[in-house]
PDB file of C-alpha atoms in Angstrom:
ATOM      1  CA  MET J   1     205.256 -81.873  -2.708  1.00  0.00           C
ATOM      2  CA  VAL J   2     206.000 -82.946  -6.551  1.00  0.00           C
ATOM      3  CA  THR J   3     209.029 -84.617  -8.026  1.00  0.00           C
ATOM      4  CA  MET J   4     209.329 -84.366 -12.230  1.00  0.00           C
ATOM      5  CA  SER J   5     212.273 -86.858 -13.430  1.00  0.00           C
ATOM      6  CA  HIS J   6     212.428 -85.731 -16.728  1.00  0.00           C
ATOM      7  CA  THR J   7     212.931 -88.206 -18.992  1.00  0.00           C
ATOM      8  CA  TYR J   8     215.468 -88.602 -21.269  1.00  0.00           C
ATOM      9  CA  GLU J   9     217.829 -86.678 -19.259  1.00  0.00           C
ATOM     10  CA  ALA J  10     217.578 -88.400 -15.858  1.00  0.00           C
ATOM     11  CA  SER J  11     220.172 -90.992 -16.632  1.00  0.00           C
ATOM     12  CA  ALA J  12     216.934 -93.458 -16.313  1.00  0.00           C
ATOM     13  CA  THR J  13     213.118 -92.867 -16.248  1.00  0.00           C
ATOM     14  CA  GLU J  14     210.360 -95.966 -15.816  1.00  0.00           C
ATOM     15  CA  PHE J  15     207.441 -95.010 -16.417  1.00  0.00           C
ATOM     16  CA  PRO J  16     204.365 -97.947 -15.401  1.00  0.00           C
ATOM     17  CA  GLY J  17     204.408-101.114 -16.466  1.00  0.00           C
ATOM     18  CA  GLY J  18     207.754-101.161 -16.608  1.00  0.00           C
ATOM     19  CA  ARG J  19     208.880 -98.876 -19.732  1.00  0.00           C
ATOM     20  CA  VAL J  20     212.628 -97.692 -19.029  1.00  0.00           C
ATOM     21  CA  GLU J  21     213.993 -94.522 -21.198  1.00  0.00           C
ATOM     22  CA  ARG J  22     217.858 -94.171 -20.664  1.00  0.00           C
ATOM     23  CA  SER J  23     219.364 -89.643 -21.083  1.00  0.00           C
ATOM     24  CA  VAL J  24     220.442 -89.532 -24.480  1.00  0.00           C
ATOM     25  CA  LEU J  25     222.651 -86.937 -23.611  1.00  0.00           C
ATOM     26  CA  PRO J  26     226.469 -86.843 -24.587  1.00  0.00           C
ATOM     27  CA  GLN J  27     228.845 -88.248 -21.642  1.00  0.00           C
ATOM     28  CA  ALA J  28     231.449 -85.642 -21.940  1.00  0.00           C
ATOM     29  CA  PRO J  29     230.232 -82.979 -24.824  1.00  0.00           C
ATOM     30  CA  GLY J  30     232.437 -80.672 -25.930  1.00  0.00           C
ATOM     31  CA  PRO J  31     232.611 -76.536 -25.308  1.00  0.00           C
ATOM     32  CA  GLY J  32     230.088 -75.690 -28.185  1.00  0.00           C
ATOM     33  CA  GLU J  33     228.042 -78.647 -27.563  1.00  0.00           C
ATOM     34  CA  VAL J  34     227.397 -77.512 -24.345  1.00  0.00           C
ATOM     35  CA  GLU J  35     225.372 -73.744 -24.559  1.00  0.00           C
ATOM     36  CA  ALA J  36     223.426 -75.709 -27.252  1.00  0.00           C
ATOM     37  CA  GLN J  37     222.305 -78.959 -24.626  1.00  0.00           C
ATOM     38  CA  GLY J  38     221.684 -76.461 -21.373  1.00  0.00           C
ATOM     39  CA  THR J  39     219.557 -74.139 -23.451  1.00  0.00           C
ATOM     40  CA  LEU J  40     217.523 -77.580 -25.255  1.00  0.00           C
ATOM     41  CA  ALA J  41     216.758 -79.279 -21.344  1.00  0.00           C
ATOM     42  CA  MET J  42     215.891 -75.373 -20.449  1.00  0.00           C
ATOM     43  CA  THR J  43     212.901 -75.269 -22.929  1.00  0.00           C
ATOM     44  CA  THR J  44     212.509 -79.416 -22.305  1.00  0.00           C
ATOM     45  CA  ARG J  45     212.062 -78.683 -18.262  1.00  0.00           C
ATOM     46  CA  VAL J  46     210.318 -75.563 -18.318  1.00  0.00           C
ATOM     47  CA  SER J  47     207.821 -77.646 -20.809  1.00  0.00           C
ATOM     48  CA  ASP J  48     208.288 -79.971 -18.465  1.00  0.00           C
ATOM     49  CA  THR J  49     206.965 -78.369 -15.258  1.00  0.00           C
ATOM     50  CA  ARG J  50     203.672 -76.671 -17.638  1.00  0.00           C
ATOM     51  CA  PHE J  51     202.404 -79.687 -18.560  1.00  0.00           C
ATOM     52  CA  VAL J  52     203.085 -80.927 -14.970  1.00  0.00           C
ATOM     53  CA  LEU J  53     200.903 -77.935 -13.349  1.00  0.00           C
ATOM     54  CA  ASP J  54     198.646 -78.584 -16.301  1.00  0.00           C
ATOM     55  CA  ARG J  55     198.033 -82.103 -14.634  1.00  0.00           C
ATOM     56  CA  LEU J  56     197.754 -80.661 -11.567  1.00  0.00           C
ATOM     57  CA  ALA J  57     194.536 -78.809 -12.423  1.00  0.00           C
ATOM     58  CA  ASP J  58     193.869 -81.576 -13.651  1.00  0.00           C
ATOM     59  CA  ILE J  59     193.258 -83.355 -10.076  1.00  0.00           C
ATOM     60  CA  ALA J  60     191.745 -80.639  -8.592  1.00  0.00           C
ATOM     61  CA  ALA J  61     189.476 -79.792 -10.847  1.00  0.00           C
ATOM     62  CA  GLY J  62     188.448 -83.763  -9.500  1.00  0.00           C
ATOM     63  CA  ARG J  63     190.045 -85.911 -13.096  1.00  0.00           C
ATOM     64  CA  ASN J  64     192.624 -88.333 -13.363  1.00  0.00           C
ATOM     65  CA  PRO J  65     195.458 -88.135 -15.920  1.00  0.00           C
ATOM     66  CA  ASP J  66     196.673 -90.783 -14.169  1.00  0.00           C
ATOM     67  CA  ALA J  67     198.477 -92.680 -17.558  1.00  0.00           C
ATOM     68  CA  ARG J  68     196.827 -96.281 -16.593  1.00  0.00           C
ATOM     69  CA  ARG J  69     193.799 -94.439 -14.890  1.00  0.00           C
ATOM     70  CA  GLN J  70     194.363 -95.873 -11.016  1.00  0.00           C
ATOM     71  CA  PRO J  71     192.242 -94.540  -8.450  1.00  0.00           C
ATOM     72  CA  LEU J  72     194.068 -91.443  -7.257  1.00  0.00           C
ATOM     73  CA  PRO J  73     194.682 -91.096  -3.003  1.00  0.00           C
ATOM     74  CA  ALA J  74     190.511 -89.962  -1.513  1.00  0.00           C
ATOM     75  CA  ASN J  75     190.698 -86.322  -1.403  1.00  0.00           C
ATOM     76  CA  LEU J  76     193.897 -85.338  -3.116  1.00  0.00           C
ATOM     77  CA  ALA J  77     192.182 -83.409  -5.534  1.00  0.00           C
ATOM     78  CA  GLU J  78     190.666 -81.241  -2.156  1.00  0.00           C
ATOM     79  CA  ALA J  79     193.656 -81.467  -0.084  1.00  0.00           C
ATOM     80  CA  LEU J  80     195.830 -79.222  -3.878  1.00  0.00           C
ATOM     81  CA  ASP J  81     195.822 -75.175  -3.338  1.00  0.00           C
ATOM     82  CA  LEU J  82     197.446 -74.199  -6.844  1.00  0.00           C
ATOM     83  CA  SER J  83     197.274 -70.364  -5.501  1.00  0.00           C
ATOM     84  CA  LYS J  84     200.591 -71.180  -3.266  1.00  0.00           C
ATOM     85  CA  ILE J  85     202.720 -73.657  -5.546  1.00  0.00           C
ATOM     86  CA  GLY J  86     205.995 -72.825  -5.627  1.00  0.00           C
ATOM     87  CA  MET J  87     209.395 -74.405  -7.263  1.00  0.00           C
ATOM     88  CA  PHE J  88     212.646 -75.401  -5.955  1.00  0.00           C
ATOM     89  CA  GLY J  89     215.566 -77.090  -7.384  1.00  0.00           C
ATOM     90  CA  HIS J  90     219.389 -77.241  -7.706  1.00  0.00           C
ATOM     91  CA  SER J  91     221.940 -76.849 -11.221  1.00  0.00           C
ATOM     92  CA  LEU J  92     219.961 -76.413 -13.907  1.00  0.00           C
ATOM     93  CA  GLY J  93     216.715 -77.711 -11.774  1.00  0.00           C
ATOM     94  CA  GLY J  94     217.058 -74.572 -10.152  1.00  0.00           C
ATOM     95  CA  ALA J  95     217.839 -72.472 -13.377  1.00  0.00           C
ATOM     96  CA  THR J  96     214.495 -74.378 -14.462  1.00  0.00           C
ATOM     97  CA  ALA J  97     212.533 -73.146 -11.547  1.00  0.00           C
ATOM     98  CA  ALA J  98     213.320 -69.845 -12.301  1.00  0.00           C
ATOM     99  CA  GLN J  99     212.619 -69.321 -16.076  1.00  0.00           C
ATOM    100  CA  ALA J 100     209.288 -71.531 -15.501  1.00  0.00           C
ATOM    101  CA  MET J 101     207.817 -69.286 -13.046  1.00  0.00           C
ATOM    102  CA  HIS J 102     209.041 -66.255 -15.514  1.00  0.00           C
ATOM    103  CA  ASP J 103     206.833 -68.211 -17.522  1.00  0.00           C
ATOM    104  CA  ASP J 104     203.524 -69.357 -15.705  1.00  0.00           C
ATOM    105  CA  ARG J 105     202.352 -66.972 -12.870  1.00  0.00           C
ATOM    106  CA  ARG J 106     200.853 -70.070 -11.419  1.00  0.00           C
ATOM    107  CA  ILE J 107     204.277 -70.240  -9.921  1.00  0.00           C
ATOM    108  CA  ALA J 108     204.662 -68.167  -6.709  1.00  0.00           C
ATOM    109  CA  ALA J 109     208.010 -68.081  -5.814  1.00  0.00           C
ATOM    110  CA  ALA J 110     211.218 -70.055  -6.639  1.00  0.00           C
ATOM    111  CA  ALA J 111     214.340 -71.367  -5.165  1.00  0.00           C
ATOM    112  CA  ASN J 112     217.933 -72.079  -6.882  1.00  0.00           C
ATOM    113  CA  LEU J 113     219.955 -73.874  -5.569  1.00  0.00           C
ATOM    114  CA  ASP J 114     223.245 -72.892  -6.987  1.00  0.00           C
ATOM    115  CA  GLY J 115     222.303 -73.107 -11.038  1.00  0.00           C
ATOM    116  CA  ARG J 116     223.548 -70.866 -13.246  1.00  0.00           C
ATOM    117  CA  LEU J 117     220.665 -68.739 -15.208  1.00  0.00           C
ATOM    118  CA  TRP J 118     218.965 -69.222 -18.832  1.00  0.00           C
ATOM    119  CA  GLY J 119     217.048 -67.710 -21.056  1.00  0.00           C
ATOM    120  CA  SER J 120     215.232 -65.009 -21.473  1.00  0.00           C
ATOM    121  CA  VAL J 121     214.310 -64.528 -17.217  1.00  0.00           C
ATOM    122  CA  VAL J 122     218.319 -63.386 -16.961  1.00  0.00           C
ATOM    123  CA  THR J 123     217.436 -60.095 -19.135  1.00  0.00           C
ATOM    124  CA  GLU J 124     213.878 -59.949 -18.215  1.00  0.00           C
ATOM    125  CA  GLY J 125     213.821 -60.429 -14.394  1.00  0.00           C
ATOM    126  CA  LEU J 126     211.213 -61.886 -12.550  1.00  0.00           C
ATOM    127  CA  ASP J 127     208.809 -59.944 -10.118  1.00  0.00           C
ATOM    128  CA  ARG J 128     207.621 -62.560  -7.799  1.00  0.00           C
ATOM    129  CA  PRO J 129     209.429 -63.576  -4.716  1.00  0.00           C
ATOM    130  CA  PHE J 130     213.462 -65.581  -5.679  1.00  0.00           C
ATOM    131  CA  LEU J 131     215.630 -67.465  -3.397  1.00  0.00           C
ATOM    132  CA  LEU J 132     219.182 -67.984  -4.247  1.00  0.00           C
ATOM    133  CA  ILE J 133     221.319 -70.237  -2.190  1.00  0.00           C
ATOM    134  CA  SER J 134     225.305 -70.630  -3.824  1.00  0.00           C
ATOM    135  CA  ARG J 135     228.278 -72.357  -2.380  1.00  0.00           C
ATOM    136  CA  GLU J 136     231.267 -70.895  -1.136  1.00  0.00           C
ATOM    137  CA  ARG J 137     233.400 -68.328  -3.138  1.00  0.00           C
ATOM    138  CA  SER J 138     230.370 -67.715  -5.393  1.00  0.00           C
ATOM    139  CA  GLY J 139     228.831 -64.718  -5.248  1.00  0.00           C
ATOM    140  CA  ARG J 140     227.112 -62.859  -8.072  1.00  0.00           C
ATOM    141  CA  ALA J 141     229.916 -61.614  -9.579  1.00  0.00           C
ATOM    142  CA  GLU J 142     231.766 -64.625 -10.169  1.00  0.00           C
ATOM    143  CA  VAL J 143     228.504 -65.664 -12.172  1.00  0.00           C
ATOM    144  CA  PRO J 144     227.304 -63.464 -15.186  1.00  0.00           C
ATOM    145  CA  SER J 145     223.556 -64.911 -15.145  1.00  0.00           C
ATOM    146  CA  TRP J 146     223.238 -64.210 -11.208  1.00  0.00           C
ATOM    147  CA  GLN J 147     224.262 -61.007 -11.984  1.00  0.00           C
ATOM    148  CA  GLN J 148     221.927 -59.905 -14.425  1.00  0.00           C
ATOM    149  CA  PHE J 149     219.708 -60.913 -13.496  1.00  0.00           C
ATOM    150  CA  TRP J 150     219.350 -58.396  -9.604  1.00  0.00           C
ATOM    151  CA  ALA J 151     220.539 -55.965 -12.303  1.00  0.00           C
ATOM    152  CA  THR J 152     217.032 -56.277 -13.764  1.00  0.00           C
ATOM    153  CA  ALA J 153     214.928 -58.033 -11.527  1.00  0.00           C
ATOM    154  CA  PRO J 154     211.841 -56.120  -9.991  1.00  0.00           C
ATOM    155  CA  GLY J 155     210.491 -58.241  -7.316  1.00  0.00           C
ATOM    156  CA  PRO J 156     212.009 -58.714  -4.315  1.00  0.00           C
ATOM    157  CA  ARG J 157     214.794 -61.387  -3.565  1.00  0.00           C
ATOM    158  CA  LEU J 158     217.212 -62.863  -1.434  1.00  0.00           C
ATOM    159  CA  ASN J 159     221.033 -63.770  -2.052  1.00  0.00           C
ATOM    160  CA  PHE J 160     222.975 -66.287   0.730  1.00  0.00           C
ATOM    161  CA  MET J 161     226.011 -68.106   0.881  1.00  0.00           C
ATOM    162  CA  LEU J 162     226.589 -71.586   1.521  1.00  0.00           C
ATOM    163  CA  ASP J 163     230.058 -71.114   3.592  1.00  0.00           C
ATOM    164  CA  ASN J 164     232.101 -74.991   3.022  1.00  0.00           C
ATOM    165  CA  ALA J 165     229.927 -75.799   0.464  1.00  0.00           C
ATOM    166  CA  GLN J 166     230.621 -76.964  -2.733  1.00  0.00           C
ATOM    167  CA  HIS J 167     227.989 -77.366  -5.962  1.00  0.00           C
ATOM    168  CA  MET J 168     227.328 -80.894  -4.828  1.00  0.00           C
ATOM    169  CA  SER J 169     226.716 -80.360  -0.891  1.00  0.00           C
ATOM    170  CA  PHE J 170     222.853 -79.634  -2.543  1.00  0.00           C
ATOM    171  CA  CYS J 171     222.146 -83.126  -3.890  1.00  0.00           C
ATOM    172  CA  ASP J 172     222.540 -85.982  -2.695  1.00  0.00           C
ATOM    173  CA  THR J 173     225.760 -86.175  -3.150  1.00  0.00           C
ATOM    174  CA  ALA J 174     227.038 -84.847  -0.254  1.00  0.00           C
ATOM    175  CA  LEU J 175     225.570 -87.513   1.396  1.00  0.00           C
ATOM    176  CA  ILE J 176     226.773 -90.390   0.108  1.00  0.00           C
ATOM    177  CA  ALA J 177     230.762 -88.837  -0.124  1.00  0.00           C
ATOM    178  CA  ALA J 178     232.171 -90.105   2.504  1.00  0.00           C
ATOM    179  CA  PRO J 179     230.406 -93.325   2.581  1.00  0.00           C
ATOM    180  CA  LEU J 180     232.543 -93.908  -0.344  1.00  0.00           C
ATOM    181  CA  VAL J 181     235.886 -92.349   0.572  1.00  0.00           C
ATOM    182  CA  THR J 182     235.648 -94.203   3.460  1.00  0.00           C
ATOM    183  CA  ALA J 183     234.612 -97.420   0.670  1.00  0.00           C
ATOM    184  CA  GLY J 184     238.164 -95.841  -1.391  1.00  0.00           C
ATOM    185  CA  LEU J 185     235.748 -95.837  -4.602  1.00  0.00           C
ATOM    186  CA  ILE J 186     237.165 -92.020  -4.531  1.00  0.00           C
ATOM    187  CA  PRO J 187     239.268 -90.008  -3.157  1.00  0.00           C
ATOM    188  CA  SER J 188     238.960 -87.780  -0.028  1.00  0.00           C
ATOM    189  CA  ALA J 189     240.398 -84.611  -2.500  1.00  0.00           C
ATOM    190  CA  ALA J 190     237.483 -85.633  -4.715  1.00  0.00           C
ATOM    191  CA  ALA J 191     234.962 -86.113  -2.541  1.00  0.00           C
ATOM    192  CA  SER J 192     236.482 -82.207  -1.438  1.00  0.00           C
ATOM    193  CA  GLN J 193     236.158 -80.795  -4.616  1.00  0.00           C
ATOM    194  CA  ALA J 194     232.961 -82.413  -4.960  1.00  0.00           C
ATOM    195  CA  VAL J 195     230.527 -81.175  -2.050  1.00  0.00           C
ATOM    196  CA  GLY J 196     233.341 -78.613   0.108  1.00  0.00           C
ATOM    197  CA  THR J 197     233.395 -79.682   3.772  1.00  0.00           C
ATOM    198  CA  ILE J 198     230.365 -78.397   5.561  1.00  0.00           C
ATOM    199  CA  ASP J 199     228.797 -81.497   7.317  1.00  0.00           C
ATOM    200  CA  PRO J 200     226.813 -83.085   5.463  1.00  0.00           C
ATOM    201  CA  HIS J 201     224.166 -83.641   7.098  1.00  0.00           C
ATOM    202  CA  ARG J 202     224.264 -80.088   9.179  1.00  0.00           C
ATOM    203  CA  SER J 203     224.108 -79.036   5.520  1.00  0.00           C
ATOM    204  CA  LEU J 204     221.231 -80.468   4.889  1.00  0.00           C
ATOM    205  CA  ALA J 205     219.535 -79.436   8.103  1.00  0.00           C
ATOM    206  CA  VAL J 206     220.244 -75.728   7.786  1.00  0.00           C
ATOM    207  CA  GLN J 207     219.164 -75.757   3.910  1.00  0.00           C
ATOM    208  CA  ARG J 208     215.608 -77.406   4.265  1.00  0.00           C
ATOM    209  CA  ASP J 209     215.276 -74.610   7.381  1.00  0.00           C
ATOM    210  CA  TYR J 210     215.906 -72.090   4.533  1.00  0.00           C
ATOM    211  CA  LEU J 211     213.612 -72.907   1.915  1.00  0.00           C
ATOM    212  CA  ARG J 212     211.193 -74.100   4.696  1.00  0.00           C
ATOM    213  CA  SER J 213     210.821 -70.479   6.148  1.00  0.00           C
ATOM    214  CA  PHE J 214     211.770 -68.214   2.453  1.00  0.00           C
ATOM    215  CA  PHE J 215     208.338 -70.828   0.872  1.00  0.00           C
ATOM    216  CA  ASP J 216     206.260 -69.932   4.612  1.00  0.00           C
ATOM    217  CA  THR J 217     207.230 -66.286   4.207  1.00  0.00           C
ATOM    218  CA  THR J 218     206.190 -65.918   0.482  1.00  0.00           C
ATOM    219  CA  LEU J 219     203.262 -68.917   0.199  1.00  0.00           C
ATOM    220  CA  GLY J 220     201.053 -66.608   3.177  1.00  0.00           C
ATOM    221  CA  ARG J 221     202.203 -68.298   6.034  1.00  0.00           C
ATOM    222  CA  HIS J 222     204.698 -64.882   6.850  1.00  0.00           C
ATOM    223  CA  HIS J 223     204.703 -61.426   4.933  1.00  0.00           C
ATOM    224  CA  ASP J 224     207.334 -59.982   6.357  1.00  0.00           C
ATOM    225  CA  LEU J 225     210.464 -61.358   3.733  1.00  0.00           C
ATOM    226  CA  ALA J 226     212.496 -58.485   4.875  1.00  0.00           C
ATOM    227  CA  ARG J 227     213.154 -59.958   8.290  1.00  0.00           C
ATOM    228  CA  LEU J 228     213.233 -63.606   6.587  1.00  0.00           C
ATOM    229  CA  PRO J 229     217.356 -64.096   7.605  1.00  0.00           C
ATOM    230  CA  SER J 230     217.106 -61.825  10.725  1.00  0.00           C
ATOM    231  CA  SER J 231     215.144 -64.475  11.907  1.00  0.00           C
ATOM    232  CA  LEU J 232     216.573 -67.678  10.980  1.00  0.00           C
ATOM    233  CA  LEU J 233     221.306 -66.632  11.911  1.00  0.00           C
ATOM    234  CA  HIS J 234     222.469 -69.985  10.986  1.00  0.00           C
ATOM    235  CA  PRO J 235     226.179 -69.232  10.359  1.00  0.00           C
ATOM    236  CA  GLU J 236     226.478 -71.028   7.652  1.00  0.00           C
ATOM    237  CA  MET J 237     224.636 -68.629   5.652  1.00  0.00           C
ATOM    238  CA  VAL J 238     225.693 -65.702   4.209  1.00  0.00           C
ATOM    239  CA  LEU J 239     223.516 -63.004   3.543  1.00  0.00           C
ATOM    240  CA  ILE J 240     224.785 -61.469  -0.148  1.00  0.00           C
ATOM    241  CA  PRO J 241     223.496 -57.638  -0.392  1.00  0.00           C
TER     242      PRO J 241
END
């Protein structure tokens, strides 16, 4: 498992040696800035992704890309199988997974957790497996980029909707919202609007199950993607034809 922090976009990114770089994004972008900001962030994130893939290739080849040349864990190179790369993310991270797979054929499968799509992947689609999981009452008809992508993508794809979930149900906010309400730091209505009413621990378990099954299927452990919906049967997840 590899995670990425996108420098100057993340709230804070700490580098070896203790240097910390903070976000330079506007706190409250205007309507005209949102599109430009999203396009720039997408371009940067895809570049970051391809950079990380290149560094993983260095490790697999026995090279050490560590900035301080610290010794790498024993047998790390042998543990990497770069023929089976899957990528997933939430919101713009999910959109990044889709666009990065479009741009880099090293990525064999991708999953998007409730992220609007950006970039050329919207009009050109994907020829490899793709999973979209959205919040309740947010189908492809409500999100133009999803609808356009679905109409053009030639590859295998699945779309599920998670009942009683909202956009922030797919990140850490879902687990900390209730304690924040209990502590009186945020109103209950605001928490429900952000994370929905689904039990956060159940939501996390269901998301993990679907992501694990999707990547197990698409990266070679199993081979029948069409059977994946019927093999899971969690009542919270609704298959969108």
